[in-house]
Amino acid sequence: MWNILRTRLLQGQRTTAFPASAPELPPRFRGRLALDPSLCDEGCCGCVDVCPTNAIAKKNGLALDLGRCLFCSECVDRCPTDALTSTPDYRLATTSREALTLSGEPLELAQSLSADIAKRFGRSLGIRVVSAGGCAGCEAEVNALSNIVFDISRFGVHVVASPRHADALIVTGPVSQHMLGALEATYRAIPAPKFVIAVGACAISGGPYAESPQVEAGAASTLPIDLFIPGCPPHPYTMIDGILRALGRPVP
Amino acid sequence: MKHTPTGLHPLSLGGSVPLASLEPVAFSQFSSTLEDMVEAGGRLLSLFARPGADSENLLYALLARRTGTDTEASDHSRTTLNGGEHAFALGILCTQVTDGYPALTPALPAAHLFERDIFERHGITPEGHPWLRPVRQWAEQEVPWPMHALEGDEVHEVRVGPVHAGVIEPGHFRFQCHGERVFRLEIALGYQHRGLLADMVGAPHKRTIHRMETVAGDTCVGHSWAYAQTIEALSDVTPSPRAEAIRACGLELERLANHIGDLGAMAGDVGFLPTASYCGGLRGDVLNLSAAICGSRLGHGVIRVGGVGFDIEDELASTMREKLAAIRTAAARANTLLWASPSAMGRFEGTGTVPTDVARTFGLVGMAGRASGVDVDARRDFPTAAYRMHPVRPWLKQHGDVYARGRMRWREIEASFDFLEQVLERLPEGELRIAEAEVAADSLAVGIVEGWRGEVVHLAVTDAHGQLASYEIVDPSFHNWIGMEMALRGMEISDFPLCNKSFNLSYAGHDL
Ligand code: SF4
């Protein structure tokens, strides 16, 4: 007993100060990419060629789809100018799929999903998580949200076991054919009003599995998605930021 | 067995074998050599088929052959040293079969899932296989396929999944029970099947390394390293000692994060919350060290073919050492509480036992294998540069219960801290990444990495143009899922979550 208390004291305070202050991220963290088409070389298609998920298109100007992006920064390394750069900005969540395509304008970050959602769930949100062909990377980071460092229960957000107790559904993975039915059944079992969060490149677009015949190209192929949280996997801060935004709660 | 058995082609990590040199032997010789070698303490690492025209199919077995004498590990938990009596050699054996052949499984149970896989992927029937069921590529209408059923008064069946209660991957579990007592658990997987292997034909594509990093998300370094080894072996590229050391740091951080996290989860499952919550935070501290190297908490970007994507400069190495020392102290504190709690230990001890003979018979690998007395660790048996410089001495435990797996994890945590301390003290010199070279045509090569769960094996065969013609991935979970099934026999249903956490097997790595 004394040992437990002593260990507790020695451990100190572990919970992050975020969102009261901006999060601390490692110097090599690869966040949102930034695009400056005016610097893009006419004849160069280096980024398009190297991108593993074909997230970059260069037709009528340069466009980069954060929903497909794995944040590998191969395009940045390849870019001979500064048309493509990597930033430490961890804020990536949007409420529409189109908003994820960057073409030089600032990223339109997610906002409160609706006054009703903010009112009902702003202080208490139960989330059911379904992995549908995910590698367990996004799942691991979703799990991290409940640890003592990120502790989303501070915001009244908790992961629930039964869809009947849930208000929202997090989908991870590209949605494998074998999980399609179970995913849809889980969604149906959640009482309305409800909303769906696609976490990670796979759930948003199929990610590196988009071409695979054994998967759908992400959760949008079968469910209406209300919140998109890009990344491979998204950093826990990126997820908290997105969820709080969707609930209309203040974030830095 | 000092001589190389006839027909067995020696193979080394980092080297490739021309397909033409792999002469098929008669099937009877193939099966008897396999049985003899496993009998003599060898292991089956992979068994796979390459279909040919006119039903001329080739069957390959990748073996680890014991080249020293077999000494029974009898002490309670003794260490085993590198080399000497524990030396293993890799070998590949090949035979030709038609659309069917007498199943190897009855005499060699470790082949059971490999043969199911061969049947499912290529339609080659292992005749007489005792349980020829789908592995991962089933069609929707096949579910549920005929599974074990128990009949009689007062028996019942509990079905769980594919969607489970927590944030975990999907799988379908069936418990045949009498009251709370489980007679048999059968696990049906395949829900995470993403078509990884099919996509490797014609690879490497630009997406390939990213797919390899996500074979199993918690084994990013393990799988991407095994892939890189395979391609490097085919193109005769040897990464620099520095690159090899950085890779090993990535791998040991991965081991630390997962073992610490799982010990916390095991504590949480028996309601011992102090250790559960501390470990959750400490696991994150380790992940943050991975992110300090490569920007990704899960190690994306560490491994690239030919070397590594990121350096560990002196300054970073010394901050990492400081942080590791602090994490080590805190982890020791958190776990001392767990081991000192009689109620937690009461739940760990004697729960979910896999006896040594069962573990050997089914070819269990890695941490779970060692907890059941199976003396196997690729870091010792097939060491790469960094592990030759800084040998890791595997521990063995004999009991094979949740307690043994828990203690095993703690021992491995300590060993990884030691290893990282040594390696980060002075990283060898060398180029970060060597340019990719031409891949050998019509050849075969393997990659073997001791991931945190156990042995990760990748195996590639190239075509006449030096492109991948077929690819095999064996996640340690592929060997060990049956261990979970065996562990639950005679237990209570309520023991399942704890047993499950003590193994923490991968669904994605199995389902590919
Ligand atoms: S950072 Fe994103 S857009 Fe750039 S190459 Fe990688 S996946 Fe493609």
Coordinates of C-alpha atoms and ligand atoms in Angstrom, one line a residue, chain A residues 33 47 50-56 64-65 68-76 84, chain B residues 210, ligand 1:
Chain A
L33 CA 2.2 19.8 -45.7
C47 CA 6.5 14.7 -56.3
V50 CA 7.4 9.4 -55.9
C51 CA 4.2 9.7 -53.9
P52 CA 3.3 6.2 -52.7
T53 CA -0.4 6.8 -52.6
N54 CA -0.8 9.1 -55.6
A55 CA -1.9 11.9 -53.3
I56 CA -0.4 14.6 -55.6
L64 CA -2.3 17.5 -52.7
D65 CA -4.9 15.3 -51.0
R68 CA -4.4 9.9 -49.0
C69 CA -1.2 11.3 -47.6
L70 CA 1.0 9.1 -45.4
F71 CA 3.1 12.0 -44.3
C72 CA 6.3 10.2 -45.5
S73 CA 7.7 13.5 -46.9
E74 CA 9.2 11.8 -49.9
C75 CA 7.6 14.5 -52.1
V76 CA 9.2 17.2 -50.0
L84 CA 6.2 21.5 -51.1
Chain B
H210 CA 4.6 1.6 -46.8
Ligands
SF4_1 S1 4.1 13.1 -47.8 FE1 2.1 12.5 -48.5 S2 1.9 13.5 -50.5 FE2 4.1 13.5 -50.0 S3 4.9 11.7 -51.0 FE3 4.3 11.1 -48.9 S4 2.2 10.3 -49.1 FE4 2.6 11.5 -51.0

